[in-house]
Amino acid sequence: AILSEDESREMHRLMGELNATLEDGDKQQIHAAMDALDTYSRPFAQRVMEEAIRGAMVGKTIDSAD
């Protein structure tokens, strides 16, 4: 799994905070919640992208990647 159980819990917590802030927060609070989720999820997104690239490149050489 790309996300550990703890990472998944934290991601869901941050998404819940963002959703709650969207309901009753002001612009600054919404942006802060978005930034917190973005900051936390960026390494996860990078791992997903690296895994996708690695999978796409299996068995290929630089010459055959074109």
CSV table of C-alpha atoms in Angstrom, one decimal:
chain,number,residue,atom,x,y,z
A,1,ALA,CA,0.0,0.0,0.0
A,2,ILE,CA,1.2,3.5,-0.8
A,3,LEU,CA,-0.4,5.0,2.3
A,4,SER,CA,0.2,3.5,5.7
A,5,GLU,CA,-2.8,3.2,8.1
A,6,ASP,CA,-1.7,6.2,10.0
A,7,GLU,CA,-1.2,8.3,6.8
A,8,SER,CA,-4.7,7.3,5.7
A,9,ARG,CA,-6.2,8.3,9.0
A,10,GLU,CA,-4.5,11.7,8.9
A,11,MET,CA,-5.5,12.2,5.3
A,12,HIS,CA,-9.1,11.5,6.1
A,13,ARG,CA,-8.9,13.8,9.2
A,14,LEU,CA,-7.5,16.7,7.1
A,15,MET,CA,-10.2,16.1,4.4
A,16,GLY,CA,-12.8,16.2,7.1
A,17,GLU,CA,-11.4,19.5,8.5
A,18,LEU,CA,-11.5,21.0,5.0
A,19,ASN,CA,-15.1,19.9,4.5
A,20,ALA,CA,-16.1,21.3,7.8
A,21,THR,CA,-14.3,24.6,7.1
A,22,LEU,CA,-16.0,24.8,3.7
A,23,GLU,CA,-19.4,24.7,5.5
A,24,ASP,CA,-18.7,27.4,8.1
A,25,GLY,CA,-15.2,28.9,7.7
A,26,ASP,CA,-14.1,32.1,6.2
A,27,LYS,CA,-11.8,32.4,3.2
A,28,GLN,CA,-8.6,32.4,5.3
A,29,GLN,CA,-9.6,29.3,7.2
A,30,ILE,CA,-10.5,27.5,4.0
A,31,HIS,CA,-7.2,28.4,2.5
A,32,ALA,CA,-5.4,27.2,5.6
A,33,ALA,CA,-7.2,23.9,5.6
A,34,MET,CA,-6.5,23.5,1.9
A,35,ASP,CA,-2.8,24.2,2.5
A,36,ALA,CA,-2.6,21.7,5.3
A,37,LEU,CA,-4.1,19.0,3.2
A,38,ASP,CA,-1.9,19.9,0.2
A,39,THR,CA,1.3,19.9,2.4
A,40,TYR,CA,0.4,16.6,3.9
A,41,SER,CA,-0.7,14.9,0.7
A,42,ARG,CA,2.2,16.1,-1.5
A,43,PRO,CA,4.6,13.3,-0.6
A,44,PHE,CA,1.8,10.7,-1.1
A,45,ALA,CA,1.1,12.2,-4.6
A,46,GLN,CA,4.7,12.0,-5.4
A,47,ARG,CA,4.9,8.3,-4.4
A,48,VAL,CA,1.9,7.6,-6.6
A,49,MET,CA,3.5,9.3,-9.6
A,50,GLU,CA,6.8,7.6,-9.1
A,51,GLU,CA,5.1,4.2,-8.8
A,52,ALA,CA,3.2,4.9,-12.1
A,53,ILE,CA,6.3,6.0,-13.9
A,54,ARG,CA,8.2,3.0,-12.6
A,55,GLY,CA,5.5,0.7,-13.8
A,56,ALA,CA,5.3,2.3,-17.2
A,57,MET,CA,9.1,2.0,-17.7
A,58,VAL,CA,9.5,-1.7,-16.7
A,59,GLY,CA,11.4,-3.5,-19.4
A,60,LYS,CA,12.1,-0.4,-21.4
A,61,THR,CA,15.4,1.2,-22.2
A,62,ILE,CA,16.0,4.9,-22.9
A,63,ASP,CA,16.0,4.2,-26.6
A,64,SER,CA,12.7,2.3,-26.5
A,65,ALA,CA,11.0,4.8,-24.2
A,66,ASP,CA,10.2,7.1,-27.2
